[in-house]
């Protein structure tokens, strides 16, 4: 399967690996929408959050707690936003589950 983020995980496409463990990888978004804009992904391929089930509960928990840990490492003490765009209407453009970590500026609501 030709998946951009699987190619990043495997190292075929090089990125700055800001965090990595057995299950997860974090790297900078190539088109940052905030002073800090990282992507945190499971190394295992899931096309989106909608393609996960309770079987992935532990992994999804790690995805969130690790995102919070990375936010601390990035000194985002005044706050940040996590985004999981899901499917066409969710604005998802890369078909491999990922969390956006956005910070370093004040976020507005509602999102576009
Ligand atoms: P989404 O629109 O939620 O699917 O987010 C996909 C994100 O992947 C976008 O914010 C893109 O800027 C980002 N992106 C696309 N290609 C790369 C790449 N090669 N390295 C890092 N981020 C990328
Ligand atoms: Zn993938």
Coordinates of C-alpha atoms and ligand atoms in Angstrom, one line a residue:
X1 CA 0.0 0.0 0.0
X2 CA 1.3 3.4 -0.9
X3 CA 0.7 5.6 2.1
X4 CA 2.6 8.8 2.8
X5 CA 2.8 8.4 6.5
X6 CA 3.7 4.7 6.3
X7 CA 6.6 5.8 4.1
X8 CA 7.5 8.4 6.8
X9 CA 7.3 5.7 9.5
X10 CA 9.5 3.3 7.5
X11 CA 12.1 6.1 6.9
X12 CA 11.6 6.0 3.1
X13 CA 10.6 9.7 3.4
X14 CA 12.9 11.3 6.0
X15 CA 11.5 13.7 8.6
X16 CA 12.7 15.1 11.9
X17 CA 11.6 12.5 14.4
X18 CA 10.7 14.6 17.4
X19 CA 9.4 11.6 19.4
X20 CA 9.4 8.0 18.7
X21 CA 8.6 4.8 20.5
X22 CA 7.5 1.3 19.4
X23 CA 4.0 2.4 18.5
X24 CA 4.1 6.1 17.8
X25 CA 6.0 8.8 15.9
X26 CA 5.8 12.6 16.0
X27 CA 7.2 14.9 13.3
X28 CA 6.7 18.5 12.2
X29 CA 3.8 19.3 9.8
X30 CA 5.3 20.3 6.4
X31 CA 2.7 23.2 6.1
X32 CA 2.5 24.6 9.7
X33 CA -0.7 26.4 10.7
X34 CA 0.7 27.7 14.0
X35 CA 4.2 28.4 15.5
X36 CA 4.1 24.8 16.8
X37 CA 2.4 22.3 14.5
X38 CA 3.3 18.6 14.9
X39 CA 1.7 15.4 13.7
X40 CA 1.6 12.4 16.0
X41 CA 0.8 9.1 14.3
X42 CA 0.5 5.4 15.2
X43 CA 3.1 3.5 13.3
X44 CA 0.4 0.9 12.4
X45 CA -1.7 2.0 9.5
X46 CA -5.3 3.0 10.2
X47 CA -7.0 5.0 7.4
X48 CA -8.7 7.3 9.9
X49 CA -10.1 7.4 13.4
X50 CA -13.3 6.0 11.9
X51 CA -11.3 2.8 11.0
X52 CA -10.5 2.1 14.7
X53 CA -12.6 0.1 17.2
X54 CA -12.3 -0.7 20.9
X55 CA -9.5 -3.0 19.9
X56 CA -7.4 0.1 19.6
X57 CA -8.4 1.6 22.9
X58 CA -4.9 1.3 24.4
X59 CA -3.2 2.6 21.4
X60 CA -5.6 5.6 21.1
X61 CA -5.1 6.3 24.8
X62 CA -1.3 6.3 24.2
X63 CA -1.8 8.6 21.2
X64 CA -3.5 11.2 23.5
X65 CA -1.3 10.9 26.5
X66 CA 1.8 11.1 24.3
X67 CA 0.4 14.1 22.6
X68 CA 0.0 15.8 26.0
X69 CA 3.6 14.8 26.9
X70 CA 4.9 16.2 23.6
X71 CA 3.0 19.4 24.3
X72 CA 4.8 19.7 27.7
X73 CA 8.1 19.1 25.9
X74 CA 7.3 21.9 23.5
X75 CA 6.6 24.3 26.4
X76 CA 3.0 24.8 25.4
X77 CA 2.1 25.6 29.0
X78 CA -0.6 28.3 28.0
X79 CA -2.5 25.8 26.0
X80 CA -2.7 24.0 22.6
X81 CA -5.2 22.3 20.4
X82 CA -5.3 18.6 19.2
X83 CA -7.2 18.0 16.0
X84 CA -8.1 14.7 14.3
X85 CA -9.6 15.4 10.9
X86 CA -11.6 12.4 10.0
X87 CA -12.9 11.6 6.5
X88 CA -14.0 13.9 3.7
X89 CA -16.2 16.2 5.7
X90 CA -13.7 16.3 8.5
X91 CA -11.1 17.8 6.1
X92 CA -8.8 14.8 6.2
X93 CA -6.3 14.8 3.3
X94 CA -3.8 12.1 4.3
X95 CA -5.4 8.6 4.8
X96 CA -3.4 7.5 7.8
X97 CA -4.7 8.4 11.3
X98 CA -2.9 11.4 12.8
X99 CA -3.3 13.9 15.6
X100 CA -2.4 17.5 14.8
X101 CA -0.8 19.3 17.8
X102 CA -1.1 23.1 17.3
X103 CA 0.2 25.7 19.7
X104 CA 2.1 28.9 20.1
X105 CA -0.8 31.2 19.3
X106 CA -4.3 31.7 20.5
X107 CA -6.8 29.4 18.6
X108 CA -10.2 30.6 17.6
X109 CA -13.5 28.8 17.6
X110 CA -15.4 27.7 15.5
X111 CA -12.9 26.1 13.2
X112 CA -13.4 26.6 9.4
Ligands
LIG1 P1 -5.1 16.3 7.3 O1 -5.6 17.4 6.4 O2 -5.7 16.3 8.7 O3 -5.2 14.9 6.7 O4 -3.6 16.6 7.6 C1 -2.6 16.1 6.8 C2 -1.4 17.0 7.2 O5 -0.2 16.4 6.7 C3 -1.4 18.4 6.6 O6 -1.4 19.4 7.6 C4 -0.1 18.5 5.7 O7 0.5 19.7 5.8 C5 0.7 17.4 6.3 N1 1.7 16.8 5.5 C6 1.5 16.4 4.2 N2 2.7 15.9 3.7 C7 3.6 15.9 4.7 C8 5.0 15.5 4.8 N3 5.7 15.0 3.8 N4 5.6 15.8 6.0 C9 4.9 16.4 7.0 N5 3.6 16.7 7.0 C10 3.0 16.5 5.8
LIG2 ZN1 -0.2 4.5 6.4

